[in-house]
Coordinates of C-alpha atoms and ligand atoms in Angstrom, one line a residue:
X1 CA -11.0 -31.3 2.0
X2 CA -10.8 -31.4 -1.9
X3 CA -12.9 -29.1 -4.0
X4 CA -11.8 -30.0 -7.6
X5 CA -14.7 -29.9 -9.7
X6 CA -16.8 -29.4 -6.8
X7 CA -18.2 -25.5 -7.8
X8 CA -18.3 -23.6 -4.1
X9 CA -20.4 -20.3 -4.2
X10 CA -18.8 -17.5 -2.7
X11 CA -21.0 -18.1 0.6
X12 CA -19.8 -21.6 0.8
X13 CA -16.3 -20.5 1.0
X14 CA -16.8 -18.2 3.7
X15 CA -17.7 -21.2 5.9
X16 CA -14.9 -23.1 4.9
X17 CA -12.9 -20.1 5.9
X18 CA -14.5 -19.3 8.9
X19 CA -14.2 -22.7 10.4
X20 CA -10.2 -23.2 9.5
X21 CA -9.7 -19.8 10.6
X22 CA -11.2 -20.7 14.1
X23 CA -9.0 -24.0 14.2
X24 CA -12.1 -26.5 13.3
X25 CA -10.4 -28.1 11.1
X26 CA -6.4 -27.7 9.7
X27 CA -5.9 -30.1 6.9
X28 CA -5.1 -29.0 3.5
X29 CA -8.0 -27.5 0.8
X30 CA -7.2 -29.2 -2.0
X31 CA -7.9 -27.7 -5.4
X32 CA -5.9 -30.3 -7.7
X33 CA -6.7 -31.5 -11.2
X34 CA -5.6 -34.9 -10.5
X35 CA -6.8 -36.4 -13.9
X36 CA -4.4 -33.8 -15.3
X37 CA -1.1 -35.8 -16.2
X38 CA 0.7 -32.3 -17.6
X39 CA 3.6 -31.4 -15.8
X40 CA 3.4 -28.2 -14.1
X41 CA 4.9 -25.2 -15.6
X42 CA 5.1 -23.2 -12.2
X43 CA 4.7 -23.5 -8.7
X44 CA 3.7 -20.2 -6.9
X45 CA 4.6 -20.7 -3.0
X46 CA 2.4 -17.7 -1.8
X47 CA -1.0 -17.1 -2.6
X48 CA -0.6 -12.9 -2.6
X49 CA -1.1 -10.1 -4.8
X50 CA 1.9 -11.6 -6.8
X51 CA 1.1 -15.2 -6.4
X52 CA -2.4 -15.0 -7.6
X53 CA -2.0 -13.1 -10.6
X54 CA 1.4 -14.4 -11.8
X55 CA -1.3 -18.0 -11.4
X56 CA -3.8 -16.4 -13.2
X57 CA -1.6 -14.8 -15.9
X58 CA 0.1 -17.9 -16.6
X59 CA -3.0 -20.4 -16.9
X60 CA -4.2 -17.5 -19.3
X61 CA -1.2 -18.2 -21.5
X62 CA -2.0 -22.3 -21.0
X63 CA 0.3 -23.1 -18.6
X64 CA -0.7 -25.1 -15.4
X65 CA 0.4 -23.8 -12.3
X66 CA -0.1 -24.9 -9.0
X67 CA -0.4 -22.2 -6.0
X68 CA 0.2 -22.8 -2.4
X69 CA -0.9 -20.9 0.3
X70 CA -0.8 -21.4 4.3
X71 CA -3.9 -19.7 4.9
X72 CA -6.7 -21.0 3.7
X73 CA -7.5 -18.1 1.6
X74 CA -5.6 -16.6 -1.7
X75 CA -5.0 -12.8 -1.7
X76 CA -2.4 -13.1 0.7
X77 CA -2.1 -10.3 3.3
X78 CA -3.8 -7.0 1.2
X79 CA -7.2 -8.3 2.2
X80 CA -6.1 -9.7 5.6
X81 CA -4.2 -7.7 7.2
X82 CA -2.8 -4.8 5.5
X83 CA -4.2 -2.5 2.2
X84 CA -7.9 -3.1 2.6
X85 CA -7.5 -2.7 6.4
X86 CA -5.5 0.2 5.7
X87 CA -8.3 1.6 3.7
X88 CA -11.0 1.2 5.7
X89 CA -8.8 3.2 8.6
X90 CA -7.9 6.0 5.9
X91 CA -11.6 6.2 5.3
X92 CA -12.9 6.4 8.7
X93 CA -10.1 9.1 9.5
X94 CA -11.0 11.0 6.6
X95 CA -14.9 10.9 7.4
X96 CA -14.2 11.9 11.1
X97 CA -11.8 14.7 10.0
X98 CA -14.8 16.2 8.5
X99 CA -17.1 15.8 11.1
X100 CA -13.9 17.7 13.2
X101 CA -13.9 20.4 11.2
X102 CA -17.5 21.3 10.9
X103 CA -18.0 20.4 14.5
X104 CA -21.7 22.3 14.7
X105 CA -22.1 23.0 11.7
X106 CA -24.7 22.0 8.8
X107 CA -26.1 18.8 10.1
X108 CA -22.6 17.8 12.1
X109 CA -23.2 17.6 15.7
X110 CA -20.2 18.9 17.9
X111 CA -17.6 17.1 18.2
X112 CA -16.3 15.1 20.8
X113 CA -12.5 14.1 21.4
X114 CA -13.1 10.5 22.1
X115 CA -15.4 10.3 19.2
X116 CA -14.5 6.8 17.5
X117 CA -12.8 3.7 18.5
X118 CA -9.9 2.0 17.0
X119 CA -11.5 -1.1 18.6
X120 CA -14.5 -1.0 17.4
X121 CA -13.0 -0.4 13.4
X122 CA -10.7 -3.2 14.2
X123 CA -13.2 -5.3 15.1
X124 CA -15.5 -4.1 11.9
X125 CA -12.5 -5.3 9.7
X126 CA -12.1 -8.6 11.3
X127 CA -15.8 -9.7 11.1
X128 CA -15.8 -8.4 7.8
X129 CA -12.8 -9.6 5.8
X130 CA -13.4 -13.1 4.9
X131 CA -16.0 -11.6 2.7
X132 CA -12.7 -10.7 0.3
X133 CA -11.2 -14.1 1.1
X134 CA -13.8 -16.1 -0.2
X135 CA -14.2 -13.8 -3.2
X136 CA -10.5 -14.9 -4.3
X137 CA -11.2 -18.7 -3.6
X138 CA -13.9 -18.1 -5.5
X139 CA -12.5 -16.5 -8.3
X140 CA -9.5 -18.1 -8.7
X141 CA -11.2 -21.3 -9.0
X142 CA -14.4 -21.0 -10.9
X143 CA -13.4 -17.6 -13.2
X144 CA -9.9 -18.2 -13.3
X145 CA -9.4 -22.1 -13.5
X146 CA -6.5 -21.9 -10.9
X147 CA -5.2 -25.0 -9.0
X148 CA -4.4 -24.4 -5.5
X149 CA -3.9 -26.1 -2.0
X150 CA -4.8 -23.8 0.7
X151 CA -4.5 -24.1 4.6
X152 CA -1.1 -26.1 4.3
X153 CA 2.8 -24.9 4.5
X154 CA 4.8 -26.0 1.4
X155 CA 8.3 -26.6 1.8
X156 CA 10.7 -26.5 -1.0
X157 CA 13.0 -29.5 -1.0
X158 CA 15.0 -28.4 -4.9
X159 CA 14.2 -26.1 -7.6
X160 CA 11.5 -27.9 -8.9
X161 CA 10.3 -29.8 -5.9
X162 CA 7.8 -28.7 -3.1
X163 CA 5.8 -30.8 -0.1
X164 CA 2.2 -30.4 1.1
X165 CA 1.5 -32.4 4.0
X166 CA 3.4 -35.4 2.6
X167 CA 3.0 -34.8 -0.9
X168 CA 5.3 -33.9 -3.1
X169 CA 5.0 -31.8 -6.6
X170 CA 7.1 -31.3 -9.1
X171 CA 7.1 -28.3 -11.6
X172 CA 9.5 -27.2 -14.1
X173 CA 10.0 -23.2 -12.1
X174 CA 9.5 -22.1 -8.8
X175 CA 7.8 -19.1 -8.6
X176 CA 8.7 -17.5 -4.3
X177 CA 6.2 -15.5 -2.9
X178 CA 5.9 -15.5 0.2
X179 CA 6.1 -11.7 1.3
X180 CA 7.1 -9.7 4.2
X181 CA 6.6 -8.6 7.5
X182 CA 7.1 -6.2 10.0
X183 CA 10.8 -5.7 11.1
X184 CA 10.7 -4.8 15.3
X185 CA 13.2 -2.6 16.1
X186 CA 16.0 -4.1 18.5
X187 CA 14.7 -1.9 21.8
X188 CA 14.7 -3.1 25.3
X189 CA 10.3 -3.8 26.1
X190 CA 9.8 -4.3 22.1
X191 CA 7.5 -8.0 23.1
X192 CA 5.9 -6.1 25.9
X193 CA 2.1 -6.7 25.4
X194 CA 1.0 -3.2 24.1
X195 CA 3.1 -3.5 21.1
X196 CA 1.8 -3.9 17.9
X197 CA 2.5 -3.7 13.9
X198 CA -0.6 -3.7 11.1
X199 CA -0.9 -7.0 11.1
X200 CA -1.3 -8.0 14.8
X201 CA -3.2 -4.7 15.4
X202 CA -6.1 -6.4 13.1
X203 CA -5.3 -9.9 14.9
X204 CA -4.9 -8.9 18.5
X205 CA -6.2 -6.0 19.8
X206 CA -8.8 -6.4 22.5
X207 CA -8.7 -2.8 24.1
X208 CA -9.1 0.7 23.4
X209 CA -6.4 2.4 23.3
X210 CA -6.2 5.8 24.7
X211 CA -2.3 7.1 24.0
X212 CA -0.2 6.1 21.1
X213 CA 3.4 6.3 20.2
X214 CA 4.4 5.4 16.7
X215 CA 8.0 4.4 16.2
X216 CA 9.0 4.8 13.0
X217 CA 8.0 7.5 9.9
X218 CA 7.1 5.2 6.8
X219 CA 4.1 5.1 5.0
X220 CA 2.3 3.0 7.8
X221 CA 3.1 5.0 10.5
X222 CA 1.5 8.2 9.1
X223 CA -1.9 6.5 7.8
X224 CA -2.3 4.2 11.0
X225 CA -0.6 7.2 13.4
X226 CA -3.5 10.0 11.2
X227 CA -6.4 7.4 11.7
X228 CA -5.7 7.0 15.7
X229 CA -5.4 10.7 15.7
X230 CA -8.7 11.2 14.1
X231 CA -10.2 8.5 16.4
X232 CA -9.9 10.7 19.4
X233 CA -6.6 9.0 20.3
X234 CA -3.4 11.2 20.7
X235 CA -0.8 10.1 18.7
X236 CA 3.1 10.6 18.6
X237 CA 5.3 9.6 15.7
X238 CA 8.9 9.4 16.4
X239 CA 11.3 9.2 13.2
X240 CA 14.7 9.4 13.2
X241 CA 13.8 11.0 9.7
X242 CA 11.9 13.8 8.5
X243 CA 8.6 12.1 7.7
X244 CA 8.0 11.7 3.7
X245 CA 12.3 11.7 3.7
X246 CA 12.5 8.2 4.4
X247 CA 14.4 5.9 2.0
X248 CA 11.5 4.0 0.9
X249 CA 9.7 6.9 -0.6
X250 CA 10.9 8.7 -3.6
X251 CA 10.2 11.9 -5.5
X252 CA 8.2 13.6 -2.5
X253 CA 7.9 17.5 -3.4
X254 CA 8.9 19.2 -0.5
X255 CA 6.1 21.9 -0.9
X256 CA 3.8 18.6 -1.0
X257 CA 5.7 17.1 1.8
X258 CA 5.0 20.3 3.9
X259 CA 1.2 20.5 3.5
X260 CA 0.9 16.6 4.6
X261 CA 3.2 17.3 7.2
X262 CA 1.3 20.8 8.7
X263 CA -1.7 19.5 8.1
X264 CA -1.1 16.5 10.6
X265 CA 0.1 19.0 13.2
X266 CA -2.9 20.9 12.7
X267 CA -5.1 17.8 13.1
X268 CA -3.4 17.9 17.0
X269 CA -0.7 14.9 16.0
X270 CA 2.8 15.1 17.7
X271 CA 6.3 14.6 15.3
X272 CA 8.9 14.2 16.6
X273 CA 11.8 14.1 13.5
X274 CA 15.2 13.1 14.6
X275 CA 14.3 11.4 17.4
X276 CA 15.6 7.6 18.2
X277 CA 13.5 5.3 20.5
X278 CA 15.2 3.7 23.4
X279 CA 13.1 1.6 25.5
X280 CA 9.5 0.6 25.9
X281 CA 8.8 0.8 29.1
X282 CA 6.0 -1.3 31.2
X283 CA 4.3 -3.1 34.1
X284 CA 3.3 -6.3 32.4
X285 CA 2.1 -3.9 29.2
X286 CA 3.4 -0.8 27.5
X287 CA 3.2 2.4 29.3
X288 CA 5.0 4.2 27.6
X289 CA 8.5 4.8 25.6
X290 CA 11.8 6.6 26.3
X291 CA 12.9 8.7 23.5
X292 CA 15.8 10.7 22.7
X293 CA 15.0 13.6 21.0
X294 CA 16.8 15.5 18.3
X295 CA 18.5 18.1 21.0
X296 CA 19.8 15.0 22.7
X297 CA 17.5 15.3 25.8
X298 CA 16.0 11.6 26.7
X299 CA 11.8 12.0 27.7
X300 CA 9.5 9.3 28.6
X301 CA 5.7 9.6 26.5
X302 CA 3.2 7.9 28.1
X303 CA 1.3 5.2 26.0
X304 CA -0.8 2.9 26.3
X305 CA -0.5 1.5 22.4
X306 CA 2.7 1.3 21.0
X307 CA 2.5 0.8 17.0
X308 CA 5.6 -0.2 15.3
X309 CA 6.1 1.6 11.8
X310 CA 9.7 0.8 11.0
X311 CA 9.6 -0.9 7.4
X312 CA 9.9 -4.0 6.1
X313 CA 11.8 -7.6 6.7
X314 CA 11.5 -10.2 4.0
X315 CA 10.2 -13.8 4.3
X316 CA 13.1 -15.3 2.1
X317 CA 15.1 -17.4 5.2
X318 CA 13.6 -21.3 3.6
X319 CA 14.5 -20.1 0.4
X320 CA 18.2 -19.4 1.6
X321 CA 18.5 -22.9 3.3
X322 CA 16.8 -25.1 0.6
X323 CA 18.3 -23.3 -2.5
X324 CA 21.1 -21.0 -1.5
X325 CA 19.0 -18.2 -3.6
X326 CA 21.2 -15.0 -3.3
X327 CA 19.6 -11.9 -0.9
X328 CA 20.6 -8.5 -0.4
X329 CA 21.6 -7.2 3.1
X330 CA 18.0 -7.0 4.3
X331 CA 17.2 -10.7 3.4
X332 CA 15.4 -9.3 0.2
X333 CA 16.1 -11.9 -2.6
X334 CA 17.5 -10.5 -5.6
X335 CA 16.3 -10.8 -8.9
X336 CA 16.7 -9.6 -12.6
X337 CA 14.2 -7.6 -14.8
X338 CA 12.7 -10.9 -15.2
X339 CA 12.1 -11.5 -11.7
X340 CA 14.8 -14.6 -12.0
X341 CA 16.6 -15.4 -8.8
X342 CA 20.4 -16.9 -8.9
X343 CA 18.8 -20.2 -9.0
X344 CA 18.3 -21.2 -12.4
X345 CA 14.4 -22.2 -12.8
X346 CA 13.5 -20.5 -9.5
X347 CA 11.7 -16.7 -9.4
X348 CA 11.1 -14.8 -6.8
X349 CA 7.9 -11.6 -6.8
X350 CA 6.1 -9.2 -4.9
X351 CA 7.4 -8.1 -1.6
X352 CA 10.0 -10.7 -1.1
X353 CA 12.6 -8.9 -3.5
X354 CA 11.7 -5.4 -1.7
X355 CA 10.2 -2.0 -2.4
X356 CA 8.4 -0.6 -3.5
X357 CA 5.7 -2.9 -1.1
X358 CA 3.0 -1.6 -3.1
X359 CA 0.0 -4.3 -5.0
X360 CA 0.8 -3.2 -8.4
X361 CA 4.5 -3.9 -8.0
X362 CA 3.5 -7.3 -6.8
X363 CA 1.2 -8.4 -9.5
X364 CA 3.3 -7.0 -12.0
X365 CA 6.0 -8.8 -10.6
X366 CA 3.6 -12.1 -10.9
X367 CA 2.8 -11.7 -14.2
X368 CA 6.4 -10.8 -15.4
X369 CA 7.4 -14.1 -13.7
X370 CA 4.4 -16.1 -16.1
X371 CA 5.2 -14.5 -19.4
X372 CA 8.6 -15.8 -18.9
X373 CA 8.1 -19.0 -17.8
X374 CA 5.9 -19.4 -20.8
X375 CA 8.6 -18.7 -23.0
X376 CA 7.7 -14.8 -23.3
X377 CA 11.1 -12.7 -22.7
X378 CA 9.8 -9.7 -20.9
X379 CA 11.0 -7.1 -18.3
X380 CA 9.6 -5.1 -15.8
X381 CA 11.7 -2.2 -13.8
X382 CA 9.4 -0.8 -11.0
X383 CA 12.0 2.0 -10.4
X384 CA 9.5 4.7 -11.3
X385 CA 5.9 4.3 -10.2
X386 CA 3.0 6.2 -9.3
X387 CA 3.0 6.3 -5.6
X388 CA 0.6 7.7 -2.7
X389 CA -0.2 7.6 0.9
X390 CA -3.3 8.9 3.1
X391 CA -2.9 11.5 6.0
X392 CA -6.5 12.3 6.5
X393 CA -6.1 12.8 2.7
X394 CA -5.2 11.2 -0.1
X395 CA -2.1 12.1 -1.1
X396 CA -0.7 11.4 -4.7
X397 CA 2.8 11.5 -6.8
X398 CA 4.0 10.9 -9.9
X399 CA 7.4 11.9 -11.6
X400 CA 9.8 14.4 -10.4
X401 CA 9.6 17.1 -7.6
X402 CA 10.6 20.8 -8.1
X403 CA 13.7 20.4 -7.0
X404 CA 14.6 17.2 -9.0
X405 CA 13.4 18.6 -12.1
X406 CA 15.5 21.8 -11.6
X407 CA 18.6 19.7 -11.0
X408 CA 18.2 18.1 -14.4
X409 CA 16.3 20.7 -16.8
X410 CA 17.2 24.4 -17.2
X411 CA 13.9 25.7 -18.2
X412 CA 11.3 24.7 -15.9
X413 CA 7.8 25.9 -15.1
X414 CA 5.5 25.1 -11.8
X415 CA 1.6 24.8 -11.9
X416 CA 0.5 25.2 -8.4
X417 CA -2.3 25.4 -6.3
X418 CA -2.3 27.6 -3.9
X419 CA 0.4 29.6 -5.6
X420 CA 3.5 30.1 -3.8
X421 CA 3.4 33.6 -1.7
X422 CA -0.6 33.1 -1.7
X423 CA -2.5 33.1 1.5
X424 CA -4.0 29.6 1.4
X425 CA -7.2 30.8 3.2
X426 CA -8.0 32.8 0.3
X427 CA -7.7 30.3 -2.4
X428 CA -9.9 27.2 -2.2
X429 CA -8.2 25.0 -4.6
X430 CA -7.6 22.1 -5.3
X431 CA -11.1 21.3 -4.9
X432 CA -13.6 18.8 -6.1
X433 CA -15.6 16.0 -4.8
X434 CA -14.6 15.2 -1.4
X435 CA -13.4 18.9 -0.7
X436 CA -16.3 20.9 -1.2
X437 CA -17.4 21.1 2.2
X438 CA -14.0 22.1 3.0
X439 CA -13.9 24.8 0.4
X440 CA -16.6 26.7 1.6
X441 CA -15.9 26.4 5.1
X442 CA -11.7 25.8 5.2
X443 CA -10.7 26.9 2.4
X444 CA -6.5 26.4 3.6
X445 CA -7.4 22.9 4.2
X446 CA -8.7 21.4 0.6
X447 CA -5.5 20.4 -0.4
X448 CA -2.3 21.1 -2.5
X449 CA -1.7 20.4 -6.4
X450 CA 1.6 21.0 -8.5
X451 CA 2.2 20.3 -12.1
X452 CA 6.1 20.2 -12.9
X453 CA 7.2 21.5 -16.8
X454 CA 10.1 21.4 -18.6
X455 CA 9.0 24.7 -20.7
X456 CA 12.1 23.5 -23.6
X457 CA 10.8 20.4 -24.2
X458 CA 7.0 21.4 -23.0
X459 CA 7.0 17.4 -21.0
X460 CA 5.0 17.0 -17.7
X461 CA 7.4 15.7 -15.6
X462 CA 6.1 15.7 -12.4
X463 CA 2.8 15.9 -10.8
X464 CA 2.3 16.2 -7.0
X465 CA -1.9 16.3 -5.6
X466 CA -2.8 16.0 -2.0
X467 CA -6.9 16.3 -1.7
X468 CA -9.2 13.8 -2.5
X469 CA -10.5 11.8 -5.3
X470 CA -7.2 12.3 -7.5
X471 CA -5.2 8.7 -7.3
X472 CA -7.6 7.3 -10.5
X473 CA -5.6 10.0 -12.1
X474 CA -2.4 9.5 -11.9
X475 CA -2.8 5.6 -12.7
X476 CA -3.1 7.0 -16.2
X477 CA -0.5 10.2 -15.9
X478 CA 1.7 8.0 -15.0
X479 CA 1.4 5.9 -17.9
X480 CA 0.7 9.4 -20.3
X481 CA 4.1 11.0 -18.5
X482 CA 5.9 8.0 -19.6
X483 CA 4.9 8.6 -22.9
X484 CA 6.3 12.1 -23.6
X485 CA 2.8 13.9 -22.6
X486 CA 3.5 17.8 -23.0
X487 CA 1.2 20.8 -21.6
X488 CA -0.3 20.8 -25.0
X489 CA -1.8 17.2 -24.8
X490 CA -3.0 18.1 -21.4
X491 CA -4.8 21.3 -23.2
X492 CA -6.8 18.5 -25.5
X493 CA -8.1 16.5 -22.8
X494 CA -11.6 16.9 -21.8
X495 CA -12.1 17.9 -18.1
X496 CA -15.3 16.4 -16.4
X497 CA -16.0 19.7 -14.3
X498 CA -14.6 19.9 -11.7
X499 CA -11.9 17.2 -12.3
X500 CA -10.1 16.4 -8.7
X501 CA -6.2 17.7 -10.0
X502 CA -7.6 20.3 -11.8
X503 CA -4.4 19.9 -14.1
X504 CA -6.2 20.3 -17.7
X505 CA -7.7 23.5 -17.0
X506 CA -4.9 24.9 -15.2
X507 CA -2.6 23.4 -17.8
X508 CA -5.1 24.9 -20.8
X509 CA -4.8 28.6 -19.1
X510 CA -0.9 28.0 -20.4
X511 CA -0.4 26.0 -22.6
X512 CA -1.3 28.9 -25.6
X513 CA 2.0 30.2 -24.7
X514 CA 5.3 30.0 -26.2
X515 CA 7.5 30.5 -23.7
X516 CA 5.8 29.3 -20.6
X517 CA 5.7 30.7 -17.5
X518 CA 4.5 29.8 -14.1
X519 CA 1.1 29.2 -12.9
Ligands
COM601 C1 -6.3 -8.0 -3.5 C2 -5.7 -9.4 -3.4 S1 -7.0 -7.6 -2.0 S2 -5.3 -9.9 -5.0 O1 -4.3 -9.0 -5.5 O2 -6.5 -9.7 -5.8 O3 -4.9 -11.2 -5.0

């Protein structure tokens, strides 16, 4: 099917999509300028987060790129199978949390266990996605001028040579993007039917689950493991690490850390930290999983649904056989500041060089890629980043925790909410939109800020929120923090009553002193 200079609303594309999703038809979508005699400056292989908008970036500087894809859809796996998905779930479990707690109450009826289906939400998302898939075709073509061939595996024969279904293209850079997926633990009944990861829980399930055991503690397994919870569906996590202490995740305050963590228990979840799966047991599907547990005793929990939340393995083995392209241990390939691999001329973005897996990284990693391929030196380190995660809320980090700021400064001053030694019940904060209903009902459950000082210097180093409506926020703290922004410049700001981090007023009620003190 070719589409060059053939405009496709956004409706038309969801056809297209629907029908090569459902097998109608599986040759290529073909989105070439083939009166365009220019060499191409790039080849993305991978449509993704990174893919797209290193394309976009780099047509923007007038380059020509071509992008690739094997799904006949850019956007790559955020608005198939993992972030929007992943919202959606966070959502629901945040609106049924709510109805839980004021069971009765208002105009909430009571509240049953079994109250929502996973099935159903699944299901939801599936017959709703393509509505993002065709917004990227569309974009990327008519807003964005983009060439792309969709539908169709590339293989890369050198580093500047790909083929699409016979065809070959040549560019002067390889840009890789081709992502990651879930690693499966080595366990005895991991490919029982029962098992599943984000991805095939969105393609595959056809059943309501009823019991869930989680194995793993990353990010994944404590939004999917709070959204089954909150469905009605009792849920297990089993981590050989403390949750929010795995490797992947950086700068958790533990005070933060503990108020996610309680708050899960609370909402009836089961952790179980420092325990090691064994098997995944079965008659023909998952019944459940043998455990060993941090005292060393072995237990069998009964499942139905067994979600796999382990981390990360990278798509990079083609690029290892075609180009010899170095990779670390885990198969992530390794690249420089400028996202340049060991192959001269070949790049490599997004999350195919590692974490953090996160859609800023990725398009920032795109767009590095472009600048420098347009002859723009320019270097982007994603060791420090604004991060966050949903329990039933959202939770938000930026900078240093307590305890990493007191290893490095002398002086330092804590903002929090509720303050330490502070019966929670009695102090409804943080709270804005979102939490009100919880203020005036549970006031221990609205949330938790902390604002990190160095008092010398009078820098915000850290800033740590779990509530809702706060992660706009940090986007631009972050960016402020990096900057040098003091206690005083948070005291200038204007709040918009009552902002969700409540960190200018809190930070105004202080900042007039000298020496500062706690909060
Ligand atoms: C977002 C996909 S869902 S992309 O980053 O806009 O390509």
């Amino acid at each position: 099917m070719d589409v060059w200079g053939r405009p496709l609303r956004a409706a038309e594309w969801q056809e297209v999509i629907l029908r090569a999703e459902a097998g109608e038809f599986d040759e290529p979508i073909w989105n070439v300028d083939r009166g365009d005699s220019r060499e191409f400056d790039a080849i993305f292989v991978g449509g993704g987060a990174g893919g797209r908008f290193g394309s976009a970036y780099l047509r923007a500087r007038g380059g020509r790129q071509l992008t690739i894809d094997r799904w006949p859809f850019l956007g790559g796996s955020c608005p198939h199978q993992a972030c929007v998905p992943h919202h959606l779930f966070s959502e629901a479990a945040r609106e049924l949390d709510l109805a839980r707690w004021l069971s009765g109450r208002l105009w909430f009826g009571e509240f049953e266990d079994k109250r929502a289906s996973i099935l159903e939400l699944v299901e939801l998302f599936r017959s709703g996605r393509n509505t993002a898939h065709s917004f990227m075709n569309w974009q990327s073509k008519e807003q964005l001028g983009m060439e792309y061939i969709l539908n169709a595996s590339a293989t890369v024969l050198d580093e500047h040579t790909v083929e699409v279904a016979g065809e070959r293209f040549h560019a002067r850079n390889l840009v890789l993007a081709t992502g990651a997926r879930t690693e499966y633990p080595d366990i005895p009944g991991i490919d029982l039917p029962g098992v599943y990861d984000f991805a095939s829980l969105v393609e595959e399930l056809d059943y309501e689950p009823s019991r869930c055991v989680i194995i793993g503690g990353s990010k994944v397994a404590i939004e999917y493991g709070s959204f089954f919870q909150a469905t009605g569906c009792p849920t297990t996590i089993v981590s050989r690490s403390p949750l929010m202490r795995t490797k992947s995740l950086h700068h958790v305050d533990e005070d933060l850390r503990q108020f996610v963590v309680d708050g899960m228990r609370k909402r009836g979840m089961t952790i179980l930290e420092g325990a090691h799966p064994v098997e995944i047991v079965g008659n023909g599907r998952a019944t459940g999983v043998v455990v060993r547990l941090a005292d060393g005793t072995v237990e069998t929990l009964p499942a139905d649904f067994v979600f796999i939340g382990t981390g990360e393995r990278a798509n990079s083995a083609p690029f290892v056989d075609a180009l010899g392209v170095e990779v670390d241990e885990r198969g992530f390939i390794v690249v420089n500041s400028r996202m340049q691999t060991s192959v001269p001329g070949v790049y490599a973005i997004g999350d195919l060089i590692g974490a953090p897996m996160e859609m800023f990284k990725a398009r920032k990693c795109g767009m590095t890629a472009a600048r420098n391929i347009m002859g723009e030196p320019y270097e982007f380190d994603f060791s420090e980043y604004p991060d966050f995660l949903h329990s039933t809320y959202e939770v938000t980090w930026v900078g240093l925790s307590e305890a990493e700021a007191r290893e490095r400064y002398q002086n330092v001053v804590v903002i929090q909410m509720p303050p330490p030694g502070v019966d929670p019940g009695e102090i409804p904060l943080p709270c804005a939109e979102g939490s009100m209903l919880y203020a005036f009902t549970h006031p221990e459950l609205t949330g938790f800020q902390k604002c990190v000082i160095n008092a010398d210097s009078r820098r915000i180093v850290g800033v740590h929120h779990v509530g809702y409506g706060a992660k706009d926020a940090f986007q631009y703290l972050d960016y402020l923090i990096r900057r040098g922004l003091t206690i005083d410049d948070m005291a200038e700001m204007n709040e918009l009553f009552l902002n969700p981090e409540h960190f200018i007023q809190l930070c105004r009620l202080r900042a007039g002193q000298t020496q500062l003190t706690n909060l």
